[in-house]
Amino acid sequence: MDSYNAPESTPSASSRPEDYFIGATPLQKRLESVRKQSSFIPTPPRRKIPQCSQLQEDVDPQKVAFLLHKQWTLYSLTPLYKFSYSNLKEYSRHLNAFIVAEKQKGLAVEVGEDFNIKVIFSTLLGMKGTQRDPEAFLVQILSKSQLPSENREDKVLWTGWFCCIFGDSLLETVSEDFTCLPLFLANGAESNTAIIGTWFQKTFDCYFSPLAINAFNLSWMAAMWTACKMDHYVATTEFLWSVPCSPQSLDISFAIHPEDAKALWDSVHKTPGEVTQEEVDLFMDCLYSHFHRHFKIHLSATRLVRVSTSVASAHTDGKIKILCHKYLIGVLAYLTELAIFQIE
Amino acid sequence: MSVLRPLDKLPGLNTATILLVGTEDALLQQLADSMLKEDCASELKVHLAKSLPLPSSVNRPRIDLIVFVVNLHSKYSLQNTEESLRHVDASFFLGKVCFLATGAGRESHCSIHRHTVVKLAHTYQSPLLYCDLEAGLQWCNHGSLQTRAPGLK
């Protein structure tokens, strides 16, 4: 689109970040006074910066280490009907039989396929926000080793886990027969995810749907994760934008030193312990104006598709990788909120 | 800096002029084309502008309606709209301004929360309509525009 190459004739976004402080507040003050009279307009959300919740202390870092540094595909899941934590062994057996049956349907092609698989259901202790949240549980498909030697470890082919962190808004609306675990994360072959999804849907009358994360939520994640206090940073803070142009879309990647990002966030942040919509917008606008000053490209006209920080990285297609166990619960809490919103 | 005023010119005989303000040229063009194809009691003129203020050198008829087109996929279009609103006289907002939000259907592409435009329309006491101009590009050939329920209070 040639409109982006033309020099800006109208005084649009000013390039100095300080101007946003001056420009933002009078408008916000006016809006606040208008809003006081008519309160049916929903107020912008405020969210807590993910802190280490006290329940996190119960979680053994060793036990959840396998959840970190893996790319998970996100799905939202409606409540499970008549699911019981005491029947996990039975579910393992049923699911094992189901998978073998499904795989044998396509037997003509894959004769040498390894059918020695083992399905394990297990609970993940401590992966919850409040005591009301149901226990998270994990499903793993392991390949039974053919060799009869003693020190062989079963190879994990596929992992999926269900959890609910601070899911109060959903828990209040469902009856006793239902177990609410709205967030499902899967790692492994897509075919296995499909088979397991079918089994769960048939057995517990629930519905999976892929959880996409839009640019608005990605910018919230960027702000919240930059706000997290870290002892040392393991990755640079990186953003990826997709420019809608024909014939092929263009990708713009912007990497910042994580300490610079934190410094920028600290200068924007006002209320301790809370993140507001204005702060998120201001944080992103500072990045956009900095980029515009150097490259004359309006990033605000493009679509944010990926955010990567030292805490976690997320892609708009619903893929997430968590890098820091300290803020694991915080990241999952926000994802649970998105999943619940999608269900409702 | 010229400000658009609603009554600074005489009205044209049996004509109505609509000004579409928005950043996405292709969408505005398609919207204008489809509007002109519709049957109108009086003669309809559509002007397109990327942003306000309009250049004062051009001789143009009196603007009867301003439509601000906000693309929910692009924060830039919202910022552009907010900047342009400063160049509109307050008396325009007595029914001669309308906000059109496009792209709400593709939730995964949205950069702006729907509440932001609702708040904007509420602040300026003007109606807000949702539409899907990208899908509407296929409908333009049939002369109709796909619109959703208006987002009024």
mmCIF file of C-alpha atoms in Angstrom, chain A residues 154-296:
data_model
loop_
_atom_site.group_PDB
_atom_site.id
_atom_site.type_symbol
_atom_site.label_atom_id
_atom_site.label_comp_id
_atom_site.label_asym_id
_atom_site.label_seq_id
_atom_site.Cartn_x
_atom_site.Cartn_y
_atom_site.Cartn_z
ATOM 1 C CA ASP A 154 9.991 -44.602 28.153
ATOM 2 C CA LYS A 155 10.045 -41.939 25.529
ATOM 3 C CA VAL A 156 7.328 -39.340 25.880
ATOM 4 C CA LEU A 157 5.510 -39.017 22.589
ATOM 5 C CA TRP A 158 2.795 -36.611 23.522
ATOM 6 C CA THR A 159 1.901 -34.525 26.575
ATOM 7 C CA GLY A 160 -1.286 -32.693 27.342
ATOM 8 C CA TRP A 161 -2.464 -31.079 30.501
ATOM 9 C CA PHE A 162 -5.650 -29.507 31.725
ATOM 10 C CA CYS A 163 -5.715 -26.757 34.289
ATOM 11 C CA CYS A 164 -7.759 -23.986 35.767
ATOM 12 C CA ILE A 165 -6.096 -21.006 37.446
ATOM 13 C CA PHE A 166 -8.357 -18.477 39.143
ATOM 14 C CA GLY A 167 -11.344 -19.710 37.219
ATOM 15 C CA ASP A 168 -13.892 -18.365 39.686
ATOM 16 C CA SER A 169 -16.126 -16.756 37.086
ATOM 17 C CA LEU A 170 -16.677 -20.115 35.418
ATOM 18 C CA LEU A 171 -16.793 -22.220 38.573
ATOM 19 C CA GLU A 172 -19.698 -20.234 39.913
ATOM 20 C CA THR A 173 -21.880 -20.924 36.899
ATOM 21 C CA VAL A 174 -21.621 -24.710 36.627
ATOM 22 C CA SER A 175 -23.270 -27.414 38.677
ATOM 23 C CA GLU A 176 -21.650 -30.139 40.753
ATOM 24 C CA ASP A 177 -21.421 -32.761 38.015
ATOM 25 C CA PHE A 178 -19.068 -30.684 35.959
ATOM 26 C CA THR A 179 -15.341 -30.268 36.376
ATOM 27 C CA CYS A 180 -14.068 -26.970 35.020
ATOM 28 C CA LEU A 181 -10.637 -27.099 33.502
ATOM 29 C CA PRO A 182 -10.920 -24.549 30.730
ATOM 30 C CA LEU A 183 -7.292 -24.428 29.660
ATOM 31 C CA PHE A 184 -5.770 -27.302 27.726
ATOM 32 C CA LEU A 185 -2.154 -27.316 26.598
ATOM 33 C CA ALA A 186 -0.776 -29.902 24.196
ATOM 34 C CA ASN A 187 2.698 -30.736 23.034
ATOM 35 C CA GLY A 188 3.346 -33.383 20.426
ATOM 36 C CA ALA A 189 1.995 -34.631 17.136
ATOM 37 C CA GLU A 190 -1.196 -33.015 15.948
ATOM 38 C CA SER A 191 -2.700 -36.410 15.082
ATOM 39 C CA ASN A 192 -2.397 -37.521 18.696
ATOM 40 C CA THR A 193 -4.002 -34.304 19.881
ATOM 41 C CA ALA A 194 -6.924 -34.938 17.545
ATOM 42 C CA ILE A 195 -7.404 -38.531 18.725
ATOM 43 C CA ILE A 196 -7.268 -37.606 22.383
ATOM 44 C CA GLY A 197 -9.567 -34.664 21.804
ATOM 45 C CA THR A 198 -12.115 -36.974 20.179
ATOM 46 C CA TRP A 199 -11.966 -39.385 23.109
ATOM 47 C CA PHE A 200 -12.488 -36.632 25.666
ATOM 48 C CA GLN A 201 -15.322 -35.147 23.680
ATOM 49 C CA LYS A 202 -17.083 -38.508 23.474
ATOM 50 C CA THR A 203 -16.468 -39.506 27.072
ATOM 51 C CA PHE A 204 -17.113 -36.275 28.925
ATOM 52 C CA ASP A 205 -19.355 -34.343 26.519
ATOM 53 C CA CYS A 206 -17.060 -31.389 26.293
ATOM 54 C CA TYR A 207 -15.754 -29.345 23.386
ATOM 55 C CA PHE A 208 -12.248 -28.273 22.475
ATOM 56 C CA SER A 209 -11.597 -25.216 20.423
ATOM 57 C CA PRO A 210 -8.243 -23.712 19.518
ATOM 58 C CA LEU A 211 -7.415 -20.632 21.526
ATOM 59 C CA ALA A 212 -6.107 -17.821 19.366
ATOM 60 C CA ILE A 213 -4.555 -14.789 21.038
ATOM 61 C CA ASN A 214 -5.281 -11.492 19.351
ATOM 62 C CA ALA A 215 -2.957 -8.511 19.153
ATOM 63 C CA PHE A 216 -4.761 -6.728 21.953
ATOM 64 C CA ASN A 217 -4.108 -9.573 24.395
ATOM 65 C CA LEU A 218 -0.551 -10.025 23.170
ATOM 66 C CA SER A 219 0.234 -6.423 24.036
ATOM 67 C CA TRP A 220 -1.226 -7.006 27.516
ATOM 68 C CA MET A 221 0.998 -10.037 27.892
ATOM 69 C CA ALA A 222 4.028 -8.051 26.751
ATOM 70 C CA ALA A 223 3.345 -5.377 29.354
ATOM 71 C CA MET A 224 2.594 -7.814 32.198
ATOM 72 C CA TRP A 225 5.617 -9.986 31.537
ATOM 73 C CA THR A 226 7.944 -7.011 31.155
ATOM 74 C CA ALA A 227 6.631 -5.811 34.499
ATOM 75 C CA CYS A 228 7.743 -9.025 36.237
ATOM 76 C CA LYS A 229 10.799 -8.637 38.402
ATOM 77 C CA MET A 230 13.522 -10.979 37.284
ATOM 78 C CA ASP A 231 16.898 -11.667 38.831
ATOM 79 C CA HIS A 232 18.517 -12.274 35.528
ATOM 80 C CA TYR A 233 17.169 -12.246 32.012
ATOM 81 C CA VAL A 234 17.515 -15.308 29.882
ATOM 82 C CA ALA A 235 16.184 -13.935 26.611
ATOM 83 C CA THR A 236 15.851 -10.646 24.803
ATOM 84 C CA THR A 237 12.445 -9.051 24.610
ATOM 85 C CA GLU A 238 11.261 -9.493 21.072
ATOM 86 C CA PHE A 239 8.156 -8.522 19.123
ATOM 87 C CA LEU A 240 7.039 -9.675 15.711
ATOM 88 C CA TRP A 241 4.544 -7.805 13.573
ATOM 89 C CA SER A 242 2.876 -8.922 10.383
ATOM 90 C CA VAL A 243 2.292 -6.226 7.806
ATOM 91 C CA PRO A 244 -0.799 -6.807 5.687
ATOM 92 C CA CYS A 245 0.363 -6.230 2.160
ATOM 93 C CA SER A 246 0.071 -8.108 -1.078
ATOM 94 C CA PRO A 247 1.197 -10.441 -2.491
ATOM 95 C CA GLN A 248 3.131 -11.764 0.493
ATOM 96 C CA SER A 249 2.891 -10.377 3.980
ATOM 97 C CA LEU A 250 5.957 -8.788 5.456
ATOM 98 C CA ASP A 251 7.207 -9.528 8.960
ATOM 99 C CA ILE A 252 8.886 -6.942 11.139
ATOM 100 C CA SER A 253 10.850 -8.072 14.155
ATOM 101 C CA PHE A 254 11.952 -5.737 16.917
ATOM 102 C CA ALA A 255 14.305 -6.904 19.648
ATOM 103 C CA ILE A 256 15.025 -4.913 22.792
ATOM 104 C CA HIS A 257 17.389 -5.547 25.626
ATOM 105 C CA PRO A 258 15.201 -6.791 28.475
ATOM 106 C CA GLU A 259 16.574 -4.298 30.967
ATOM 107 C CA ASP A 260 15.721 -1.433 28.631
ATOM 108 C CA ALA A 261 12.206 -2.778 28.280
ATOM 109 C CA LYS A 262 11.904 -2.984 32.062
ATOM 110 C CA ALA A 263 13.208 0.570 32.410
ATOM 111 C CA LEU A 264 10.622 1.787 29.901
ATOM 112 C CA TRP A 265 7.887 -0.056 31.760
ATOM 113 C CA ASP A 266 8.964 1.424 35.086
ATOM 114 C CA SER A 267 8.753 4.917 33.670
ATOM 115 C CA VAL A 268 5.209 4.247 32.431
ATOM 116 C CA HIS A 269 3.948 2.325 35.424
ATOM 117 C CA LYS A 270 2.159 4.214 38.184
ATOM 118 C CA THR A 271 0.037 2.105 40.516
ATOM 119 C CA PRO A 272 2.098 -0.588 42.193
ATOM 120 C CA GLY A 273 0.796 -4.114 41.834
ATOM 121 C CA GLU A 274 -1.692 -3.334 39.084
ATOM 122 C CA VAL A 275 -1.590 -2.927 35.338
ATOM 123 C CA THR A 276 -4.085 -0.658 33.618
ATOM 124 C CA GLN A 277 -5.135 -0.313 30.001
ATOM 125 C CA GLU A 278 -3.601 3.149 29.759
ATOM 126 C CA GLU A 279 -0.209 1.879 30.885
ATOM 127 C CA VAL A 280 -0.258 -0.931 28.349
ATOM 128 C CA ASP A 281 -1.212 1.475 25.558
ATOM 129 C CA LEU A 282 1.469 3.923 26.612
ATOM 130 C CA PHE A 283 4.123 1.221 26.759
ATOM 131 C CA MET A 284 3.299 0.006 23.268
ATOM 132 C CA ASP A 285 2.974 3.559 21.914
ATOM 133 C CA CYS A 286 6.482 4.341 23.141
ATOM 134 C CA LEU A 287 7.818 1.384 21.200
ATOM 135 C CA TYR A 288 5.833 2.349 18.119
ATOM 136 C CA SER A 289 6.993 5.956 18.199
ATOM 137 C CA HIS A 290 10.616 4.916 18.695
ATOM 138 C CA PHE A 291 10.362 2.637 15.682
ATOM 139 C CA HIS A 292 8.631 5.330 13.655
ATOM 140 C CA ARG A 293 11.340 7.832 14.459
ATOM 141 C CA HIS A 294 13.984 5.537 13.047
ATOM 142 C CA PHE A 295 12.216 3.789 10.220
ATOM 143 C CA LYS A 296 9.176 5.934 9.404
#
